Coordinates of C-alpha atoms in Angstrom, one line a residue:
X1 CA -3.5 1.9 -18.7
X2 CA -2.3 2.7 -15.4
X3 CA -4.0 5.2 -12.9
X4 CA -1.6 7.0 -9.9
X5 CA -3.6 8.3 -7.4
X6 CA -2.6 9.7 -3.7
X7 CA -5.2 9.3 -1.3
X8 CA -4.4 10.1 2.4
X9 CA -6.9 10.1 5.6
X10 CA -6.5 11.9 8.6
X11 CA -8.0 10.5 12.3
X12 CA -8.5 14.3 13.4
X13 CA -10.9 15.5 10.3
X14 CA -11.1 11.9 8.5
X15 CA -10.8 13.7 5.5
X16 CA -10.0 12.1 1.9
X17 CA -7.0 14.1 0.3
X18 CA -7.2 13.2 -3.5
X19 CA -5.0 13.9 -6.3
X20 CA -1.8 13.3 -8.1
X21 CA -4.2 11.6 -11.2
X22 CA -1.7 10.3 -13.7
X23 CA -2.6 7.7 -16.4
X24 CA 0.0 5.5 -17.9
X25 CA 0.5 2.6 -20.3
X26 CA 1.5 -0.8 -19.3
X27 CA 2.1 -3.6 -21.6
X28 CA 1.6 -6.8 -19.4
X29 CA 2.3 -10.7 -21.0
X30 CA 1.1 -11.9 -24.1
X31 CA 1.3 -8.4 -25.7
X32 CA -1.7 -7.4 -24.7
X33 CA -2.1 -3.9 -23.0
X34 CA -3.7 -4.6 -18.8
X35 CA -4.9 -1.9 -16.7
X36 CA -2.7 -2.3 -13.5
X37 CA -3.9 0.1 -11.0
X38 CA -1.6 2.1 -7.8
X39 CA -3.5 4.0 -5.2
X40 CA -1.2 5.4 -2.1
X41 CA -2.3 5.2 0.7
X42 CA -4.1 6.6 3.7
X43 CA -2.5 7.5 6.6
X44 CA -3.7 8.0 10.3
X45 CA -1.9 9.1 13.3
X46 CA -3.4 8.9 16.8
X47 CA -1.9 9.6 20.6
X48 CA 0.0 7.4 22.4
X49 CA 1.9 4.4 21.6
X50 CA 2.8 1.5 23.3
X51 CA 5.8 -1.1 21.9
X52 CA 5.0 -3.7 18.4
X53 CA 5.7 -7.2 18.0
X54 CA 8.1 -7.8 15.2
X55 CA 7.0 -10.7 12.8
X56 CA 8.8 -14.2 12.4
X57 CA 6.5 -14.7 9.3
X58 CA 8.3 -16.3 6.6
X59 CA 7.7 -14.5 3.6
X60 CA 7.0 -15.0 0.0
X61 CA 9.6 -14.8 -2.6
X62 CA 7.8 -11.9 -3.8
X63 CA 6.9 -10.2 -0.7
X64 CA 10.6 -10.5 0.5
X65 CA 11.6 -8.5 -3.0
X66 CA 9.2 -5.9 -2.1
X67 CA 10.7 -5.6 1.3
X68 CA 13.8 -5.2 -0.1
X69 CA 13.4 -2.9 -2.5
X70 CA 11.3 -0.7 0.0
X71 CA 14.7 -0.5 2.5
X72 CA 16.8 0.6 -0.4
X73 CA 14.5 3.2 -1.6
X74 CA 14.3 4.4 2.1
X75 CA 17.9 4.2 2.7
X76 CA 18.5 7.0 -0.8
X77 CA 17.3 10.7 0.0
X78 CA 14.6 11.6 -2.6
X79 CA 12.1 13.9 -3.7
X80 CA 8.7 12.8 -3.2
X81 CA 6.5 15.7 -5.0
X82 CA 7.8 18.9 -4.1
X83 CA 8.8 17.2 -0.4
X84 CA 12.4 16.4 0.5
X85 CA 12.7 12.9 2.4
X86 CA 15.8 12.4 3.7
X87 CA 17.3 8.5 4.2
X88 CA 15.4 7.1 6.8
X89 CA 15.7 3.8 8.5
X90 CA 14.4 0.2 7.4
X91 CA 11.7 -1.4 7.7
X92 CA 10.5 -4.3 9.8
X93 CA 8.5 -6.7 8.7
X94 CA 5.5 -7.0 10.9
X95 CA 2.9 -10.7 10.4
X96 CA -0.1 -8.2 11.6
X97 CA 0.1 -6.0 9.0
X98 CA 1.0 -8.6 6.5
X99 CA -1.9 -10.7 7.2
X100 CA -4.5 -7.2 7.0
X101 CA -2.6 -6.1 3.6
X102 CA -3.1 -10.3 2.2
X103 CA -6.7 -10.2 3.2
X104 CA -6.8 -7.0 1.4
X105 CA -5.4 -7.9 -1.9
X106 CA -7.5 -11.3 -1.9
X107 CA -10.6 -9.2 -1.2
X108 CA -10.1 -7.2 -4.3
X109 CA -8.8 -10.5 -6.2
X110 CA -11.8 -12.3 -5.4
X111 CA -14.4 -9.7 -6.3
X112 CA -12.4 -8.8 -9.2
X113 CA -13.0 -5.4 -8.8
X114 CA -12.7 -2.7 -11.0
X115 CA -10.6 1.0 -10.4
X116 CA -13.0 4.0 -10.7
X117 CA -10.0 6.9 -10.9
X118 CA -12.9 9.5 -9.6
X119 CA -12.8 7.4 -6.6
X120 CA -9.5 5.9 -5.9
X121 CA -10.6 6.1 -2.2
X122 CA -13.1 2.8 -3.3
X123 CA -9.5 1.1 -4.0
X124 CA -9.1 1.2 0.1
X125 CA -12.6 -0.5 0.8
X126 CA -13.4 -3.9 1.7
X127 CA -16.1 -5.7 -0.5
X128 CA -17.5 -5.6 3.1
X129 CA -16.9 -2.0 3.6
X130 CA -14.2 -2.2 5.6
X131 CA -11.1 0.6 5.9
X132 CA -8.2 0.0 6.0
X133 CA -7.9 1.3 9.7
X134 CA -10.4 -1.6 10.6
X135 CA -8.6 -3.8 8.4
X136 CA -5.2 -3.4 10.5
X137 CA -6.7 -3.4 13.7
X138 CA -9.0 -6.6 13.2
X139 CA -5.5 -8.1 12.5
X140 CA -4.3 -7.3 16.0
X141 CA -2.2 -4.3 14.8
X142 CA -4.0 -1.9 17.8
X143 CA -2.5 1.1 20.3
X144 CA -0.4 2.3 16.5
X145 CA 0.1 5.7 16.6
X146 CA 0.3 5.9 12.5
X147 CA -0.9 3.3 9.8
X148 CA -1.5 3.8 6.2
X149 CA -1.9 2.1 3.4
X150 CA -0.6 1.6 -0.4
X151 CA -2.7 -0.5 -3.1
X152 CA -1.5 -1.3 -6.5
X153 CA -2.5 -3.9 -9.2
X154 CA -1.9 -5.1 -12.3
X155 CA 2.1 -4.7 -11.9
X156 CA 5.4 -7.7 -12.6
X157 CA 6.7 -7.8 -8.9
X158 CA 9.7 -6.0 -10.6
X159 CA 8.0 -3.1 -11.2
X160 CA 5.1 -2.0 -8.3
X161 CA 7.6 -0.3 -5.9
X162 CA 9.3 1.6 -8.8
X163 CA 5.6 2.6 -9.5
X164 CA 5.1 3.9 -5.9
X165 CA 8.1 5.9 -5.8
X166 CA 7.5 7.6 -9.0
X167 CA 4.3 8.3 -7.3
X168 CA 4.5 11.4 -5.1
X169 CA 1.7 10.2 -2.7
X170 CA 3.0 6.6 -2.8
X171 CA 6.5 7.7 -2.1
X172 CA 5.9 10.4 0.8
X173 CA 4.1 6.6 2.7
X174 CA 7.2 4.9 1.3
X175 CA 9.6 7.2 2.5
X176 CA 8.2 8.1 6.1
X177 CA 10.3 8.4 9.2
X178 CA 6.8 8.2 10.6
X179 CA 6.7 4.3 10.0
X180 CA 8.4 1.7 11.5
X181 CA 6.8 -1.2 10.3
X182 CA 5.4 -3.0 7.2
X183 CA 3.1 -6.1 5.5
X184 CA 3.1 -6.6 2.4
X185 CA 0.0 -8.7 0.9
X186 CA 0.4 -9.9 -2.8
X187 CA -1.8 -12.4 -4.3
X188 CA -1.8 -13.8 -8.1
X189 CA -5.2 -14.1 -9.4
X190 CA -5.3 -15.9 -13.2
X191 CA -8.9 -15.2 -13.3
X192 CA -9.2 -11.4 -12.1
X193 CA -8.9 -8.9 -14.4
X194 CA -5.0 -7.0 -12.9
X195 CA -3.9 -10.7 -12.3
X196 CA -1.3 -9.2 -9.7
X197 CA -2.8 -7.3 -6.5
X198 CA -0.4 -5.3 -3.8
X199 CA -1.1 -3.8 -0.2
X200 CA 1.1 -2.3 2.0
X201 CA 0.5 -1.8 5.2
X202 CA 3.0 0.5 7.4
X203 CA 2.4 1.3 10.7
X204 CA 4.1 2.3 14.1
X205 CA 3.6 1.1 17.8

């Protein structure tokens, strides 16, 4: 089974927003059915902004596809919900954020932790309690003026952001003019129970 659910934070009321609860089926390898996980994404704004540091990183094969598929959904006008998004621009990879999303999705890989849909909000939480807000800015990621975060697992690279965007909550982060910047963090976990664990991190300086 899969579980969809939008989670958004505010700085200004730090407020949980939850909703958008949908529960799918996923087949994964060897026939038998995995629970794969997608949890969109808190988002934070703040005042004023000074200018990012765009990433050399080299990424993975799979990080790259993400990247990719992200900038096509972007560049494609699209209902996310009931909200219009009109194409936006790419896009740019950023190492900060990629190394706060990879610690993320090893966190969760390493505890292999389980998704409790009446709190998809635990999905965003370090096993040391961390946010995602703290997450980003222990990376170096600091003066942003908006961050959030996407989380899925269980997914075939092929199929997580095609998961987001048929996710309103997922696809209203995706689809942002408000975000210049992304990491992507996927790990592979033969052990843990989703196998496959995804964080993006957006943000803008």
């Amino acid at each position: 089974m899969t579980q969809l659910v939008k989670l958004v934070q505010n700085r200004g009321s730090a407020a949980f927003i939850l909703g958008n609860l949908l529960v799918l089926a996923l087949t994964a390898c060897g026939g038998s059915t995995v629970p794969a996980v997608v949890t969109p994404a808190p988002t934070t704004s703040q005042g004023a902004s000074t200018g990012g540091t765009v990433s050399t990183q080299t990424l993975s094969p799979e990080e790259a596809q993400i990247l990719a598929a992200v900038n096509v959904a972007r560049s494609q006008a699209r209902v996310c919900g009931t909200e219009a998004f009109a194409a936006t621009t790419p896009l740019t990879w950023n190492t900060l954020l990629a190394t706060a999303a990879t610690a993320h999705s090893q966190d969760l890989a390493n505890v292999d932790f389980t998704a409790d849909p009446t709190r998809p909000d635990l999905m965003h939480l370090g096993s040391n309690g961390s946010t995602f807000q703290q997450r980003i800015e222990a990376a170096g990621y600091t003066k942003w003026t908006n961050i959030g975060e996407n989380f899925a697992a269980g997914y075939d690279v092929s199929q997580v952001v095609d998961a987001w965007i048929a996710s309103p909550g997922h696809c209203k982060n995706l689809m942002s003019p408000k975000f210049h910047e992304i990491g992507v963090g996927y790990v592979y976990s033969v052990s843990a129970k989703y196998h496959t664990y995804y964080t993006q991190d957006f943000g803008t300086r």
